[in-house]
Short mmCIF file of C-alpha atoms in Angstrom, two decimals:
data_model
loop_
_atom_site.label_atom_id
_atom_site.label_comp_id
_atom_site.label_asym_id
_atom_site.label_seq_id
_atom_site.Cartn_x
_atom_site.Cartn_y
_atom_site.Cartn_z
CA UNK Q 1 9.59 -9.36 2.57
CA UNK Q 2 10.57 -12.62 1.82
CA UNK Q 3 7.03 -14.55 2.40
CA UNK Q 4 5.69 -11.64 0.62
CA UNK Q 5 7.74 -12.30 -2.72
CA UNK Q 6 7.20 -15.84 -2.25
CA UNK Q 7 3.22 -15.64 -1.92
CA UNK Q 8 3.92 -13.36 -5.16
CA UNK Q 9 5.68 -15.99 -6.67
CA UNK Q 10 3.43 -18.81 -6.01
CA UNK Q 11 0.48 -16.61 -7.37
CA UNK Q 12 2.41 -15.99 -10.87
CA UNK Q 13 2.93 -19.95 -11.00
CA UNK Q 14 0.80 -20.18 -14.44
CA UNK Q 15 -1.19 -18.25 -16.70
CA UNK Q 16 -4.23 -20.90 -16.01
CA UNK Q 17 -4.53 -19.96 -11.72
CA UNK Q 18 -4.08 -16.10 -13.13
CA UNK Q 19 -7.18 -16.73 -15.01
CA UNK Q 20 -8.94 -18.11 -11.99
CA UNK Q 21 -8.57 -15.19 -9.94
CA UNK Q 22 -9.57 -12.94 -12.75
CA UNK Q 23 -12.58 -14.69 -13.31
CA UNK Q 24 -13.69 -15.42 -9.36
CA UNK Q 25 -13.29 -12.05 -8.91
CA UNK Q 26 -15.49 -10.70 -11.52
CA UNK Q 27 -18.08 -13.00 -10.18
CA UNK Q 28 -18.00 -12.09 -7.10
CA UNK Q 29 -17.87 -8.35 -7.56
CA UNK Q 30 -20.60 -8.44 -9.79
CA UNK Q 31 -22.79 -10.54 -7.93
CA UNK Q 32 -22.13 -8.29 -4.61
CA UNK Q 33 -23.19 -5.21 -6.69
CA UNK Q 34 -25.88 -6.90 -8.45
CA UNK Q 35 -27.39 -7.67 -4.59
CA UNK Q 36 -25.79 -3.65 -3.01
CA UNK Q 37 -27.03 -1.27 -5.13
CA UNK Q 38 -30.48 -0.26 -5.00
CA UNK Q 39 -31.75 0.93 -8.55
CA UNK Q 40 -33.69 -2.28 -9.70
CA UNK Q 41 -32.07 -2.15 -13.38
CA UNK Q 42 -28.36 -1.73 -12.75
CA UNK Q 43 -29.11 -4.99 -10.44
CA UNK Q 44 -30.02 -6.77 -13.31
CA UNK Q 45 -27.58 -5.58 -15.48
CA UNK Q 46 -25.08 -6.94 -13.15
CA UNK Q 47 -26.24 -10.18 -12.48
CA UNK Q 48 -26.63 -10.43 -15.95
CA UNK Q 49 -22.34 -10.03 -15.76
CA UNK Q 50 -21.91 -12.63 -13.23
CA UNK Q 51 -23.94 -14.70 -14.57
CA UNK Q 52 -21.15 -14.32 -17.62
CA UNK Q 53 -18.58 -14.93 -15.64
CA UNK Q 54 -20.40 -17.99 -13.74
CA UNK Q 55 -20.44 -19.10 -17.75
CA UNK Q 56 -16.45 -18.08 -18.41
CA UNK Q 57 -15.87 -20.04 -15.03
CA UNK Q 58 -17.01 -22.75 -16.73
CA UNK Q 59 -15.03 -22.56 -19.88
CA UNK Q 60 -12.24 -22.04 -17.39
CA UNK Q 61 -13.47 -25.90 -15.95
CA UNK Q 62 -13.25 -26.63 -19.93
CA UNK Q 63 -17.04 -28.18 -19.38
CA UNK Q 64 -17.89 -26.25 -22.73
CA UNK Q 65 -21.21 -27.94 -23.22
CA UNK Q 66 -22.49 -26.27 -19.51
CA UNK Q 67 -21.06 -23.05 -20.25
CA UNK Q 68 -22.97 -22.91 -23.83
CA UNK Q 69 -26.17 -23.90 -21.75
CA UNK Q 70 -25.35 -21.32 -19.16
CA UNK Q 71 -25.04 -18.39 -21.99
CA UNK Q 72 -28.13 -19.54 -23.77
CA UNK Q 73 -30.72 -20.04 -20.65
CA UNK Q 74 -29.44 -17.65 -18.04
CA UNK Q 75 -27.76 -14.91 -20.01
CA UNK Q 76 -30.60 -15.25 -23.17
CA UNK Q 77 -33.24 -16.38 -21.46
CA UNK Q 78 -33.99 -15.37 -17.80
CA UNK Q 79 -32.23 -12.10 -17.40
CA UNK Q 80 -33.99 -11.16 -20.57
CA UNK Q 81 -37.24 -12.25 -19.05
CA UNK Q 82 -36.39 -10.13 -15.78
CA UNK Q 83 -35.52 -7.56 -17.39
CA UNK Q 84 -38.74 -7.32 -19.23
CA UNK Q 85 -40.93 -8.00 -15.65
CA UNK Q 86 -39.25 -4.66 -14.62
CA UNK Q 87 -39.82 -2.70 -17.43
CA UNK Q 88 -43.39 -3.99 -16.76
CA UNK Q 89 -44.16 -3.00 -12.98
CA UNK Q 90 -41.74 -0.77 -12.11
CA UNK Q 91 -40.33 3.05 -13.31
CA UNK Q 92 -36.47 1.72 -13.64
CA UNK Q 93 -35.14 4.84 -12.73
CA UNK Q 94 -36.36 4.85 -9.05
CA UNK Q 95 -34.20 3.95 -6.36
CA UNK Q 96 -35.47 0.97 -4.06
CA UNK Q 97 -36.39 2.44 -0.89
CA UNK Q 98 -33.31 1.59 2.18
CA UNK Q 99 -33.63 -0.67 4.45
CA UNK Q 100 -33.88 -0.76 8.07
CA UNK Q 101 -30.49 -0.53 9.43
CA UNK Q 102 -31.01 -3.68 12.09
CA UNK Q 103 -31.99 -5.70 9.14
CA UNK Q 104 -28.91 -4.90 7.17
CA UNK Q 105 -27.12 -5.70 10.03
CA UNK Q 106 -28.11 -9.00 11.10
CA UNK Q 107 -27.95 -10.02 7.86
CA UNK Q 108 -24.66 -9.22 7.22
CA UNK Q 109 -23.89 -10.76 10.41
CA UNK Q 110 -25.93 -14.21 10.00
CA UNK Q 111 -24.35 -14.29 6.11
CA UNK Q 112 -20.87 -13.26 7.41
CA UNK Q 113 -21.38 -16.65 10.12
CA UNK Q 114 -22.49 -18.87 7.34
CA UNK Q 115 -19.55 -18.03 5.24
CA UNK Q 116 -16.84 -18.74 7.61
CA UNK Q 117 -18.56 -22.13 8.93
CA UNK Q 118 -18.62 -22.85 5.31
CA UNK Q 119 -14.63 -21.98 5.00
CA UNK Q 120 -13.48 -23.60 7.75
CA UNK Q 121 -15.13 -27.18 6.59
CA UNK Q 122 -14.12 -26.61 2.99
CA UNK Q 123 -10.27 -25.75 4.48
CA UNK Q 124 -10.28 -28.52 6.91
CA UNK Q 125 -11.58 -31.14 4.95
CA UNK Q 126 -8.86 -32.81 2.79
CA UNK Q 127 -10.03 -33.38 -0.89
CA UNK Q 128 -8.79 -36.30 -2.55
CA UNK Q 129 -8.64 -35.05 -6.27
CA UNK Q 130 -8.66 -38.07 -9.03
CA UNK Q 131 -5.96 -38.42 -11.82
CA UNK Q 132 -8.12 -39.61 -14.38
CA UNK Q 133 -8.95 -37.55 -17.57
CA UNK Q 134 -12.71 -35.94 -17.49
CA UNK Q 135 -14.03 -37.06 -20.13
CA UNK Q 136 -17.27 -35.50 -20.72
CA UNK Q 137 -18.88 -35.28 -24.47
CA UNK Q 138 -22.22 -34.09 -26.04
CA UNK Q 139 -22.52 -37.57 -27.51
CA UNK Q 140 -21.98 -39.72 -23.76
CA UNK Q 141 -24.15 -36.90 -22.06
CA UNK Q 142 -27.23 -37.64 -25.06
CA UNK Q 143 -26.51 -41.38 -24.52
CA UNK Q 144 -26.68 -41.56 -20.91
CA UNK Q 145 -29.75 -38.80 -20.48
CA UNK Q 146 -32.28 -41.37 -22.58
CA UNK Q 147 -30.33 -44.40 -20.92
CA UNK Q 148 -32.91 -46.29 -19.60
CA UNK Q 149 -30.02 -48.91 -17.94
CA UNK Q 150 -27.95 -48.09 -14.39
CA UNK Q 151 -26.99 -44.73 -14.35
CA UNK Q 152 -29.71 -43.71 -16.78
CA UNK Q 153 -31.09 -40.37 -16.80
CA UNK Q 154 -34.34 -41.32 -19.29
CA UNK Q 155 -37.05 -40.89 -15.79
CA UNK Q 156 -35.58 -37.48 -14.63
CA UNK Q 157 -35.61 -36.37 -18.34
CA UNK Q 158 -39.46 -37.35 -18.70
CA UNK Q 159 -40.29 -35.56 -15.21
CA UNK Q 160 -38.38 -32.01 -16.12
CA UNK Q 161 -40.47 -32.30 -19.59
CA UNK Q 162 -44.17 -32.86 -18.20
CA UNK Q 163 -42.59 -29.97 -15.38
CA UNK Q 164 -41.74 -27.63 -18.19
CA UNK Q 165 -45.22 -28.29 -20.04
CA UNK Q 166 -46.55 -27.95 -16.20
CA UNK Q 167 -44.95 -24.85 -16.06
CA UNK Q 168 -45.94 -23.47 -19.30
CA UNK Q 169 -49.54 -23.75 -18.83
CA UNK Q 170 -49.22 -22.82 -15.14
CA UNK Q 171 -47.76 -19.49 -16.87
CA UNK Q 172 -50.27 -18.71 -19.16
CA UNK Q 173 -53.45 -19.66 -16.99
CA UNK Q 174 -51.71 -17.29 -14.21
CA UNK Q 175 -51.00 -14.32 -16.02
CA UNK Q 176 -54.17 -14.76 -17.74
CA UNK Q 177 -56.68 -11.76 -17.75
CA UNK Q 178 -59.93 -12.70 -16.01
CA UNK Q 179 -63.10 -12.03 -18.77
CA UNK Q 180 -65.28 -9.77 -16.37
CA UNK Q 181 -68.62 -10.04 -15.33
CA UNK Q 182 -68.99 -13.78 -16.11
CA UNK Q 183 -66.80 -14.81 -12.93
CA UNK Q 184 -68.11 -14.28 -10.25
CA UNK Q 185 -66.86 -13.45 -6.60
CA UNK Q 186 -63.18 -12.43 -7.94
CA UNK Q 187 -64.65 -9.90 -10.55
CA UNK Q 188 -66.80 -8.46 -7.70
CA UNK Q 189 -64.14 -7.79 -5.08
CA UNK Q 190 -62.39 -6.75 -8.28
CA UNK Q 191 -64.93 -4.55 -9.10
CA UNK Q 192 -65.42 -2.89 -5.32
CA UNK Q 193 -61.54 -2.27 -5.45
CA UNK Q 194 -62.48 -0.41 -8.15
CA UNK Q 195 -65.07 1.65 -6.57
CA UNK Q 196 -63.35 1.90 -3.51
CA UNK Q 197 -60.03 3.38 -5.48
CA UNK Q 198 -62.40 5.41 -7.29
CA UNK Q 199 -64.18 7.27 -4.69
CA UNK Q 200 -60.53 7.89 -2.95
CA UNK Q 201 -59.20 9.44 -6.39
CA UNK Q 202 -62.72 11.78 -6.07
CA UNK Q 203 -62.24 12.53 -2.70
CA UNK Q 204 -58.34 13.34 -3.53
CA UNK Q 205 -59.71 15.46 -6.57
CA UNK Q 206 -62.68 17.02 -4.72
CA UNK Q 207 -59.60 18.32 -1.97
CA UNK Q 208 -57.56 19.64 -4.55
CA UNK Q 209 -60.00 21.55 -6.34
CA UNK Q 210 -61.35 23.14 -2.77
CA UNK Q 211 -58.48 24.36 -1.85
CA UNK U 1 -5.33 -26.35 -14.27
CA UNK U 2 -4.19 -28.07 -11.36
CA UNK U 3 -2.42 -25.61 -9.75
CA UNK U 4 -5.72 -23.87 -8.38
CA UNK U 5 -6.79 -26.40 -5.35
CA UNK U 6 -10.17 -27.31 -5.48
CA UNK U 7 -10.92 -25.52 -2.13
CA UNK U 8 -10.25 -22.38 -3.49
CA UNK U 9 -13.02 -22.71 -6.87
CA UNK U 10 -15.31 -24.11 -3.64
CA UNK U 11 -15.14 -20.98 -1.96
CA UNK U 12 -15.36 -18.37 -4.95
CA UNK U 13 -18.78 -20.91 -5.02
CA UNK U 14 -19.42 -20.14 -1.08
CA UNK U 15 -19.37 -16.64 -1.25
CA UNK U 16 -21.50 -16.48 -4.68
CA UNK U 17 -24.00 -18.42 -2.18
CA UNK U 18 -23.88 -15.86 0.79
CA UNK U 19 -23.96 -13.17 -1.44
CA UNK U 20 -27.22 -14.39 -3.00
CA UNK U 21 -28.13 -15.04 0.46
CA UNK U 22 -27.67 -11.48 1.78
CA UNK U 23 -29.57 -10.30 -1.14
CA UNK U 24 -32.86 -12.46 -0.17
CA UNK U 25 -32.82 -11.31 3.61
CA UNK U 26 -31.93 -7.63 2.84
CA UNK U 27 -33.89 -7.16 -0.66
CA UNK U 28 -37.99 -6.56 -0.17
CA UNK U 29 -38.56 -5.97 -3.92
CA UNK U 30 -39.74 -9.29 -5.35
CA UNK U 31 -37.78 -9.46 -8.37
CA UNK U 32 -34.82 -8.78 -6.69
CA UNK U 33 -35.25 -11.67 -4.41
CA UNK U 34 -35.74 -13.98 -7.85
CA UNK U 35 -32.64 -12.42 -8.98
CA UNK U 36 -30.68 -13.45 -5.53
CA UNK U 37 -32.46 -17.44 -5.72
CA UNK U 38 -30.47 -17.28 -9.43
CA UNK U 39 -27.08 -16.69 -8.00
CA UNK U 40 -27.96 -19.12 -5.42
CA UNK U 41 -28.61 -21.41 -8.03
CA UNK U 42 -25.69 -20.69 -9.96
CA UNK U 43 -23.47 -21.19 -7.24
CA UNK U 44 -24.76 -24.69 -6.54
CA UNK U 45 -24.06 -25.58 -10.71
CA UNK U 46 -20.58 -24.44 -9.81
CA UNK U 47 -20.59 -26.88 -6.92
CA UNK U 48 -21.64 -29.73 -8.88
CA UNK U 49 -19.48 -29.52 -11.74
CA UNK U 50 -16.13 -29.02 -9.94
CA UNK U 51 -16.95 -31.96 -7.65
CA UNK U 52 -17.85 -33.52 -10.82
CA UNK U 53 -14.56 -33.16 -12.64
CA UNK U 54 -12.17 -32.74 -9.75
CA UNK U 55 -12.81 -36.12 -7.46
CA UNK U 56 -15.26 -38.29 -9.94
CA UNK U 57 -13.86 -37.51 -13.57
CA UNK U 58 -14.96 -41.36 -14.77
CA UNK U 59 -18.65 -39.83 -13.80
CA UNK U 60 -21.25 -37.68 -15.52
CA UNK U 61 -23.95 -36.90 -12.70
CA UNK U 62 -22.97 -33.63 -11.56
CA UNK U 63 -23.20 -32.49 -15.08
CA UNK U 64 -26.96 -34.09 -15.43
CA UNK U 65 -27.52 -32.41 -11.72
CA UNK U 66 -26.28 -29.09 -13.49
CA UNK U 67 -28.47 -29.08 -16.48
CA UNK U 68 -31.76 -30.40 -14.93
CA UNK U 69 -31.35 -27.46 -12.50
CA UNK U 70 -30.84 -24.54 -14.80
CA UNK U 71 -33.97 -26.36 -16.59
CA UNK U 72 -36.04 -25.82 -13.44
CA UNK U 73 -34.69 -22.79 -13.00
CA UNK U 74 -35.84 -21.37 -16.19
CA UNK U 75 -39.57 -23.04 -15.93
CA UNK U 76 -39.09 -21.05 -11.52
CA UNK U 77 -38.34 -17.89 -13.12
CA UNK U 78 -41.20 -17.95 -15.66
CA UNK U 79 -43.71 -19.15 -13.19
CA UNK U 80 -42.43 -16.26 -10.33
CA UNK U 81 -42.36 -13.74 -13.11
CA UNK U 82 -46.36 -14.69 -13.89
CA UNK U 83 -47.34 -14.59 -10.46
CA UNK U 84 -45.23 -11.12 -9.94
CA UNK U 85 -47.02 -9.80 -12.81
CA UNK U 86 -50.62 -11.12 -11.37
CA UNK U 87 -49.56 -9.64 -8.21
CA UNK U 88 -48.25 -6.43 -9.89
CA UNK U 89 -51.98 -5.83 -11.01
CA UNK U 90 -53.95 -6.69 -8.34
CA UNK U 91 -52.02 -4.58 -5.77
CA UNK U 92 -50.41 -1.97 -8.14
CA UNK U 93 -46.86 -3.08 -6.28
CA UNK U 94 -44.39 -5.78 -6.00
CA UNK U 95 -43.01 -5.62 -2.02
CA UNK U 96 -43.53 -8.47 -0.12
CA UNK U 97 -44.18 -6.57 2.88
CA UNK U 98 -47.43 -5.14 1.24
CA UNK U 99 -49.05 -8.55 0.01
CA UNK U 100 -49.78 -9.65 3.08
CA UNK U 101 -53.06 -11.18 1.95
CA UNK U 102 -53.54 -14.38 0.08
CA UNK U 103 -57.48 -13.56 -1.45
CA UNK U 104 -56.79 -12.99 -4.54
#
């Protein structure tokens, strides 16, 4: 009783470690869900809320600039853009089909492993934590990313932007239709899928209509 | 502030990891598997900016490691989302199991 009221005590310490919880646990039970249940939308809708509470985590950290980049290019951007790949290939109200019960195992097994390797480092090793202030601002972050001195960022910052343009037209030139005829060898296997799907959907007719 | 230990915001970011981890090995669906790589992702931005502010404060790098990889992860999602969508039409379905050839 008494460790219990203790543990209780030490966990209503301040408003700030309250938070914490709050927050890790929304995370985490939103990111388990998001990965447990098997109709493809709902799992996007809840990554999409740990991803929000990945970004309140980090208002939590008071790193406001990250948290505002979180919001806008994870919550705006890329769950918007998954959402709109499975409005475009799948029917969002059918339920992914189960999988094999050894698989679920081991994996729950191998992940389960991993974790507590993981926990026992983390709670073994003994963090030295620094007393100085974090001081982080948009301005120091602008000035060091195009600083072409020691501790510079300016190379990295060229690389990601000829890897976004990379990306960009590696986008478009994928997801590109193919004109027809004018290709050759792809628009012919192409074109014998075709057939071949064609003559099954006959066949499949033909059946239906005999008996 | 500093009354939560930094070993306990380090394993909220753990288990975000394993989680997205589970999802990859259990999920077949190939937008699904993108969505596990993102809380993968997002648990390693977590990683970086608590080590950043917790044991180097005087320091800005994990905050540059942060942002350069949600930029990479936005340009990985676009590009996996175009190739999904590719593969979408030539095989009328997105399980990995099913693409097992690399022709097209």
């Amino acid at each position: 009783m008494e460790s219990v009221s203790w543990y209780l005590g030490s966990f209503k310490m301040s408003a700030s470690a309250i938070i914490f919880y709050i927050i890790s646990a929304f995370i985490l039970g939103a990111g388990m869900l998001a990965m447990m249940t098997r109709k493809i939308f709902r799992s996007a809708i809840w990554l999409l809320f740990s991803l929000i509470g990945v970004a309140a985590l980090y208002f939590w950290l008071q790193v406001e600039f990250i948290a505002a980049v979180q919001i806008i290019v994870y919550v705006g951007g890329i769950v918007v853009l998954i959402i709109f790949s499975i409005f475009l290939t799948q029917q969002s109200g059918n339920e992914m089909p189960k999988q094999p019960l050894k698989r679920t195992i081991a994996s729950v097994l191998s992940v389960l492993f991993g974790f507590g390797l993981t926990f026992l480092q983390i709670w073994k090793y003994d963090f030295q934590p620094s007393t100085k202030n974090f001081d982080w601002s948009v301005s120091k972050i602008g000035s060091q990313m195009l600083g072409t001195k020691a501790g510079g960022y300016a190379l990295p910052f060229e690389v990601v932007s000829m890897l976004l343009l990379a990306a960009m037209i590696g986008c478009i030139v994928i997801a590109m239709k193919t004109p027809g005829p004018s290709t050759n060898g792809k628009a012919k296997n192409r074109d014998l899928e075709t057939i071949r799907e064609g003559s099954e959907t006959e066949i499949t007719i033909n059946e239906i209509t005999g008996t | 502030m500093n009354d939560v230990p930094i070993s306990h915001i380090l394993f909220v970011s753990t288990a975000l990891f394993f989680i997205g981890m589970y999802g990859l090995f259990t999920r077949r669906n190939m937008i699904t598997m993108l969505m596990a790589i993102e809380l993968i992702l997002n648990s390693v931005n977590i990683n970086f900016v608590v080590f950043n502010k917790y044991l180097y404060p005087e320091k800005l790098d994990g905050i540059f490691f942060t942002i350069f990889i949600i930029t990479i992860a936005a340009a990985e999602a676009a590009v996996a989302i175009a190739i999904i969508i590719n593969l979408y039409r030539s095989h009328r379905s997105i399980d990995v199991e099913k693409a097992s050839e690399m022709k097209w």
